[in-house]
Coordinates of C-alpha atoms in Angstrom, one line a residue:
M1 CA 71.8 163.7 97.4
S2 CA 74.3 165.6 99.5
L3 CA 77.1 167.5 97.8
S4 CA 79.6 165.3 99.6
D5 CA 78.4 162.5 97.4
A6 CA 78.3 164.6 94.2
I7 CA 80.7 163.9 91.3
P8 CA 82.5 167.0 90.0
A9 CA 81.8 168.1 86.4
L10 CA 83.3 170.6 84.1
L11 CA 81.7 172.8 81.4
V12 CA 84.0 174.5 78.9
L13 CA 82.8 176.8 76.1
A14 CA 84.6 177.3 72.8
D15 CA 85.8 180.8 73.8
G16 CA 87.6 179.3 76.8
T17 CA 85.0 180.2 79.5
T18 CA 84.7 177.5 82.1
Y19 CA 82.1 176.5 84.7
R20 CA 82.6 174.0 87.5
G21 CA 79.6 172.1 88.9
W22 CA 78.3 168.7 89.7
S23 CA 77.3 165.7 87.6
F24 CA 73.8 164.5 87.1
G25 CA 73.0 161.9 84.5
A26 CA 75.7 159.8 82.8
M27 CA 79.4 159.9 83.4
G28 CA 81.7 160.8 80.5
T29 CA 82.1 163.6 78.0
A30 CA 79.6 165.3 75.7
I31 CA 80.4 167.9 73.0
G32 CA 77.8 170.0 71.2
E33 CA 76.4 173.4 70.5
V34 CA 75.3 175.1 73.8
V35 CA 71.9 176.7 73.5
F36 CA 69.2 177.8 76.1
N37 CA 65.5 177.0 76.5
T38 CA 63.4 179.5 78.5
G39 CA 60.4 177.2 79.1
M40 CA 59.2 176.8 82.7
T41 CA 58.0 173.2 82.0
G42 CA 58.3 170.4 79.5
Y43 CA 62.0 169.4 80.1
Q44 CA 61.3 165.8 79.1
E45 CA 59.7 166.9 75.8
V46 CA 62.8 169.1 75.2
L47 CA 65.2 166.3 75.9
T48 CA 63.5 163.8 73.5
D49 CA 62.8 166.3 70.7
P50 CA 65.0 165.2 67.8
S51 CA 65.4 168.8 66.8
Y52 CA 67.9 169.1 69.7
S53 CA 70.3 166.6 68.2
G54 CA 73.8 167.8 68.4
Q55 CA 73.1 170.3 71.2
I56 CA 73.7 170.8 74.9
V57 CA 70.7 172.6 76.4
I58 CA 70.8 175.1 79.2
F59 CA 67.4 175.1 81.1
T60 CA 66.9 178.6 82.4
Y61 CA 64.1 177.6 84.8
P62 CA 66.2 177.0 88.0
E63 CA 64.6 173.7 89.2
L64 CA 64.8 170.7 87.0
G65 CA 63.4 167.2 87.6
N66 CA 60.7 168.0 90.2
T67 CA 58.1 166.0 88.3
G68 CA 60.4 163.2 87.2
V69 CA 59.9 161.5 83.8
N70 CA 57.3 159.1 82.3
L71 CA 56.9 157.3 79.0
E72 CA 53.8 159.3 77.9
D73 CA 55.7 162.6 77.6
E74 CA 58.5 161.4 75.3
E75 CA 58.5 163.0 71.9
S76 CA 60.7 160.1 70.5
A77 CA 62.1 156.8 71.6
K78 CA 65.1 158.4 73.5
P79 CA 66.7 161.7 74.4
H80 CA 68.5 163.4 71.5
V81 CA 70.3 166.2 73.4
R82 CA 74.1 165.7 73.8
G83 CA 73.9 167.1 77.3
A84 CA 71.9 169.1 79.8
I85 CA 72.8 172.1 82.0
A86 CA 70.8 173.1 85.1
R87 CA 70.9 175.2 88.2
N88 CA 69.3 172.8 90.7
I89 CA 68.4 169.1 90.2
C90 CA 65.7 167.2 92.0
H91 CA 66.7 163.6 92.7
K92 CA 63.4 162.6 94.4
P93 CA 60.5 163.7 92.1
S94 CA 56.9 164.1 93.4
N95 CA 54.3 163.6 90.7
W96 CA 51.6 160.9 90.3
R97 CA 52.7 160.3 86.6
S98 CA 56.4 159.9 87.4
T99 CA 58.0 156.6 86.8
Q100 CA 61.7 157.6 87.1
S101 CA 63.9 160.4 88.3
L102 CA 65.5 162.7 85.7
P103 CA 69.1 161.9 86.7
D104 CA 68.3 158.1 86.5
Y105 CA 66.6 158.6 83.1
L106 CA 69.7 160.4 81.7
K107 CA 72.0 157.8 83.1
Q108 CA 69.9 155.1 81.4
H109 CA 70.3 156.9 78.1
Q110 CA 74.0 157.9 78.5
V111 CA 73.4 161.7 78.5
P112 CA 75.7 163.7 80.8
G113 CA 74.5 166.7 82.7
I114 CA 76.0 169.4 84.9
F115 CA 74.2 171.3 87.7
G116 CA 75.1 173.8 90.4
I117 CA 76.4 176.5 88.0
D118 CA 75.0 180.0 87.5
T119 CA 72.7 179.4 84.5
R120 CA 71.6 183.1 84.5
A121 CA 75.2 184.2 83.8
L122 CA 75.7 181.4 81.2
T123 CA 72.5 182.3 79.4
R124 CA 73.4 186.0 79.3
K125 CA 76.7 185.1 77.8
I126 CA 75.1 183.0 75.0
R127 CA 72.6 185.9 74.4
M128 CA 75.5 188.4 74.2
F129 CA 78.0 186.3 72.1
G130 CA 75.8 183.8 70.4
A131 CA 75.4 180.0 70.6
M132 CA 78.7 178.3 70.6
N133 CA 80.2 174.8 71.0
G134 CA 80.9 173.5 74.5
G135 CA 81.7 170.4 76.4
I136 CA 80.5 168.7 79.6
S137 CA 82.8 166.2 81.2
T138 CA 83.1 164.2 84.4
S139 CA 86.3 162.4 83.2
I140 CA 88.2 165.4 81.7
L141 CA 88.5 168.0 84.5
D142 CA 91.5 169.8 82.9
E143 CA 90.2 172.9 81.3
A144 CA 92.8 173.1 78.5
E145 CA 92.2 169.4 77.5
L146 CA 88.5 169.7 77.3
L147 CA 88.8 173.0 75.4
E148 CA 90.9 171.3 72.8
L149 CA 88.1 168.8 72.1
V150 CA 85.5 171.5 72.0
Q151 CA 87.4 173.6 69.5
A152 CA 87.9 170.6 67.3
A153 CA 84.2 169.9 67.0
P154 CA 82.3 171.0 63.8
N155 CA 80.0 174.1 64.0
M156 CA 76.3 173.7 63.6
A157 CA 76.3 175.8 60.4
G158 CA 76.6 173.5 57.4
L159 CA 75.8 170.4 59.5
N160 CA 73.3 167.8 58.2
L161 CA 72.0 166.0 61.3
V162 CA 68.7 164.8 59.8
Q163 CA 70.3 161.6 58.7
E164 CA 71.0 160.8 62.4
V165 CA 67.4 161.1 63.5
T166 CA 65.1 160.1 60.6
T167 CA 63.3 156.8 60.6
P168 CA 65.1 154.0 58.8
T169 CA 61.9 152.5 57.6
V170 CA 58.4 153.5 56.5
Y171 CA 55.7 153.2 59.2
E172 CA 52.1 154.2 59.7
W173 CA 51.0 156.3 62.6
S174 CA 47.3 156.1 63.9
E175 CA 47.5 157.2 67.5
A176 CA 45.5 160.4 68.1
T177 CA 45.8 162.7 71.1
T178 CA 44.2 160.8 74.0
A179 CA 40.7 162.0 75.1
A180 CA 42.0 163.2 78.5
W181 CA 44.5 165.5 76.8
E182 CA 42.4 166.7 73.8
F183 CA 42.3 170.5 74.0
N184 CA 40.4 171.2 70.8
P185 CA 37.5 168.7 70.8
E186 CA 35.0 170.8 68.8
N187 CA 37.3 171.4 65.8
V188 CA 38.5 167.8 65.8
A189 CA 34.9 166.5 65.9
K190 CA 34.1 168.6 62.8
I191 CA 36.4 166.5 60.6
S192 CA 34.4 163.6 59.2
E193 CA 36.6 162.4 56.4
T194 CA 39.9 160.5 56.5
F195 CA 42.9 161.9 54.6
T196 CA 46.2 160.2 53.7
V197 CA 49.2 162.3 54.7
V198 CA 52.8 161.3 53.9
A199 CA 55.1 162.8 56.5
L200 CA 58.8 163.3 55.6
D201 CA 60.6 162.6 58.8
F202 CA 63.4 165.1 59.3
G203 CA 63.2 164.4 63.1
V204 CA 59.4 164.4 63.7
K205 CA 57.9 164.7 67.2
R206 CA 55.2 162.2 68.3
N207 CA 52.7 164.9 69.2
I208 CA 52.8 166.4 65.7
L209 CA 51.7 162.9 64.5
R210 CA 49.1 162.7 67.2
R211 CA 47.6 166.0 66.1
L212 CA 47.4 165.0 62.5
A213 CA 45.7 161.7 63.5
S214 CA 43.3 163.6 65.8
Y215 CA 42.2 165.6 62.7
G216 CA 41.3 162.5 60.8
C217 CA 44.6 161.8 59.0
R218 CA 46.1 158.5 58.1
V219 CA 49.7 159.3 58.5
I220 CA 52.5 157.4 56.6
V221 CA 55.9 158.4 57.9
V222 CA 58.8 158.0 55.5
P223 CA 62.6 158.4 55.7
A224 CA 63.9 161.9 54.8
N225 CA 65.7 160.5 51.7
T226 CA 62.5 159.0 50.2
Q227 CA 62.3 159.9 46.5
P228 CA 59.3 162.0 45.3
E229 CA 58.0 159.3 43.1
E230 CA 57.9 156.8 46.0
I231 CA 55.9 159.4 48.1
L232 CA 53.4 160.0 45.3
K233 CA 52.8 156.2 45.0
Y234 CA 50.8 156.4 48.3
N235 CA 48.5 158.8 46.5
P236 CA 48.5 161.2 49.4
D237 CA 45.9 163.9 50.0
G238 CA 48.6 166.0 51.6
I239 CA 52.3 166.1 52.3
F240 CA 53.8 167.1 55.7
L241 CA 57.4 168.3 56.2
S242 CA 58.5 167.7 59.8
N243 CA 60.8 169.5 62.2
G244 CA 64.4 168.4 62.6
P245 CA 67.9 169.3 63.7
G246 CA 70.9 171.0 62.0
D247 CA 71.3 173.4 59.1
P248 CA 68.4 173.2 56.6
A249 CA 70.6 174.3 53.7
A250 CA 72.7 171.1 54.2
V251 CA 69.6 168.9 53.8
T252 CA 70.0 169.1 50.0
E253 CA 68.1 165.8 49.3
G254 CA 65.1 167.0 51.3
I255 CA 65.1 170.3 49.5
T256 CA 65.2 168.6 46.1
T257 CA 62.3 166.3 47.1
A258 CA 60.2 169.2 48.4
K259 CA 60.8 171.1 45.2
A260 CA 59.7 168.1 43.1
L261 CA 56.6 167.6 45.3
L262 CA 55.5 171.2 44.8
E263 CA 54.9 170.3 41.1
S264 CA 52.2 167.8 42.2
Q265 CA 50.3 170.8 43.6
K266 CA 49.1 168.8 46.5
P267 CA 48.5 170.5 49.9
M268 CA 51.7 170.8 51.8
F269 CA 52.4 171.8 55.4
G270 CA 55.8 172.3 57.0
I271 CA 56.9 172.9 60.6
C272 CA 60.3 174.3 61.7
M273 CA 62.9 172.3 59.6
G274 CA 60.1 171.6 57.2
H275 CA 59.3 175.3 57.0
Q276 CA 63.0 176.0 56.2
I277 CA 63.2 173.3 53.7
L278 CA 60.1 174.5 52.0
G279 CA 61.6 177.9 51.9
H280 CA 64.6 176.6 50.1
A281 CA 62.4 174.6 47.7
L282 CA 60.6 177.9 46.8
G283 CA 63.9 179.6 46.1
A284 CA 64.7 181.3 49.4
E285 CA 67.8 181.2 51.6
T286 CA 68.2 180.6 55.3
F287 CA 70.7 182.0 57.9
K288 CA 71.8 181.1 61.4
L289 CA 70.3 183.1 64.2
K290 CA 72.6 184.5 66.9
F291 CA 71.2 182.3 69.7
G292 CA 68.0 181.0 68.2
H293 CA 64.4 180.8 69.6
R294 CA 63.8 178.1 72.2
G295 CA 60.9 178.5 74.6
L296 CA 57.1 178.4 75.1
N297 CA 56.1 182.0 74.9
Q298 CA 57.3 183.4 71.6
P299 CA 54.8 185.8 70.1
A300 CA 54.1 185.3 66.3
G301 CA 51.7 187.1 64.1
L302 CA 51.3 189.7 61.3
Q303 CA 48.3 191.9 61.3
Q304 CA 45.5 191.9 63.9
K305 CA 46.2 188.6 65.6
V306 CA 49.0 187.4 67.9
E307 CA 49.7 183.8 68.7
I308 CA 51.9 182.7 71.7
T309 CA 53.9 179.9 70.3
S310 CA 56.4 177.2 71.3
Q311 CA 59.6 177.5 69.3
N312 CA 62.9 175.6 68.9
H313 CA 65.2 176.5 66.0
S314 CA 68.6 178.0 65.2
F315 CA 67.9 179.1 61.6
A316 CA 65.5 181.4 59.8
I317 CA 64.4 182.2 56.3
D318 CA 65.9 185.4 54.8
P319 CA 62.9 187.5 53.9
D320 CA 64.8 189.3 51.2
S321 CA 65.4 186.0 49.4
L322 CA 61.7 185.0 49.3
P323 CA 60.3 185.2 45.7
S324 CA 57.5 187.7 46.4
A325 CA 55.6 186.8 43.2
V326 CA 55.2 183.3 44.5
V327 CA 55.1 183.3 48.3
E328 CA 54.1 185.7 51.0
V329 CA 55.0 186.0 54.7
S330 CA 52.1 184.9 56.9
H331 CA 53.7 185.3 60.3
L332 CA 56.6 187.2 61.9
N333 CA 58.3 186.4 65.2
L334 CA 57.2 189.6 67.1
N335 CA 60.3 189.6 69.3
D336 CA 62.9 190.1 66.4
R337 CA 60.7 190.3 63.3
T338 CA 62.2 187.2 61.7
V339 CA 60.0 185.2 59.3
A340 CA 57.8 182.8 61.3
G341 CA 55.4 181.6 58.6
V342 CA 55.0 181.6 54.8
R343 CA 52.2 180.8 52.4
H344 CA 52.2 180.1 48.7
K345 CA 50.1 182.6 46.8
S346 CA 48.5 180.1 44.4
L347 CA 49.0 176.6 45.8
P348 CA 47.7 175.1 49.1
V349 CA 51.1 175.2 50.6
F350 CA 52.1 176.8 53.9
S351 CA 54.6 176.5 56.8
V352 CA 55.5 177.9 60.2
Q353 CA 58.7 178.3 62.2
Y354 CA 57.0 177.2 65.4
H355 CA 55.3 174.2 67.0
P356 CA 51.5 174.2 66.8
E357 CA 51.3 170.8 68.5
A358 CA 52.2 172.6 71.7
S359 CA 54.2 169.9 73.4
P360 CA 55.1 171.6 75.6
G361 CA 53.5 175.0 75.0
P362 CA 50.3 176.9 74.4
H363 CA 47.5 175.8 72.0
D364 CA 47.1 179.0 70.1
A365 CA 48.3 177.6 66.8
D366 CA 46.5 174.2 66.8
Y367 CA 44.1 175.6 64.1
L368 CA 47.0 175.1 61.5
F369 CA 46.3 171.3 61.6
E370 CA 42.7 172.0 60.8
Q371 CA 43.7 174.4 58.1
F372 CA 45.9 171.7 56.5
V373 CA 42.9 169.3 56.6
L374 CA 40.6 171.8 55.1
E375 CA 43.1 172.4 52.2
M376 CA 43.1 168.6 51.6
Q377 CA 39.3 168.5 51.7
T378 CA 39.1 171.3 49.2
A379 CA 41.6 169.6 46.9
R380 CA 39.7 166.3 47.1
Q381 CA 36.4 168.0 46.2
A382 CA 38.0 169.8 43.3
A383 CA 39.4 166.5 42.0
I384 CA 36.0 164.9 42.2
A385 CA 34.3 167.8 40.4

């Protein structure tokens, strides 16, 4: 597409900074928190990750859309980002798996995007001043008018977005990672038993469910507001707390449920939002990071081992609020020393602030799914004994 055919678009940040570029995706206006993702690949997984609900994502990699999109790489049924920001856009993808171009995909799902701006300068601004609300528009090209809408939008802190992305009904997930994509066949093959896992859906990604299924789990996905007694009626071997968007402190019902489920002493595993909710259930507090962690190469570890991890979150557990008699820090983000994992000292309960399913990202942390299964195996053997 030549620039002579391009449709002008405007980006305005809450502090009044403006960027003019060109539209890709849907026409219209989108308002949300502007954040950046440093991954060099995986844009479709990012767009369809429910954890990005309420956000406009800057892609720091300068070329977007080269491989198009396909149904297999979706992490949910649709994109959840409010909008997308890119340097350059490819309108004619070249990849054997591609079924549609990225601009056409975003048009189909009514997601606006802006390209042709200096994403390096924009990312540096967010790093310096922190994530802030912004707006993309093709219909409002007056800076003052769009700024007024942006400044009227609610801030992410205190916002419960889980209710917008959780499943409305209970369903069972049985699809494992396909053989062609299985990256840990030896560990997967070691699991010979089937375990029932109830997954609380705060905005779960499909590849998390696939990894659980690959490790022999029968996964029952339930809405985020499901009561503890309903969850325990499934007689689960373990309980999984999923990723999700927004401020974890605002998901009060999920925190109450997790706290009640801890009393069952069943194995419990949390990822991202699930990690933060578990932290609250254990008595800790969370706080909003300046610009969050979003990318595929975040180092996490504690002692003699470092994992390169995929991360996507705005909030973190306050380490000083953790009840040290009950829970210990298992991982730190090695870039800024924030809490990246916790483990209960006496119960088979643990969580991480990153994505071990690696979609997209490295596979260093896949062992956590096996660890969860081994905890369920140990609990089952103890119950039989």
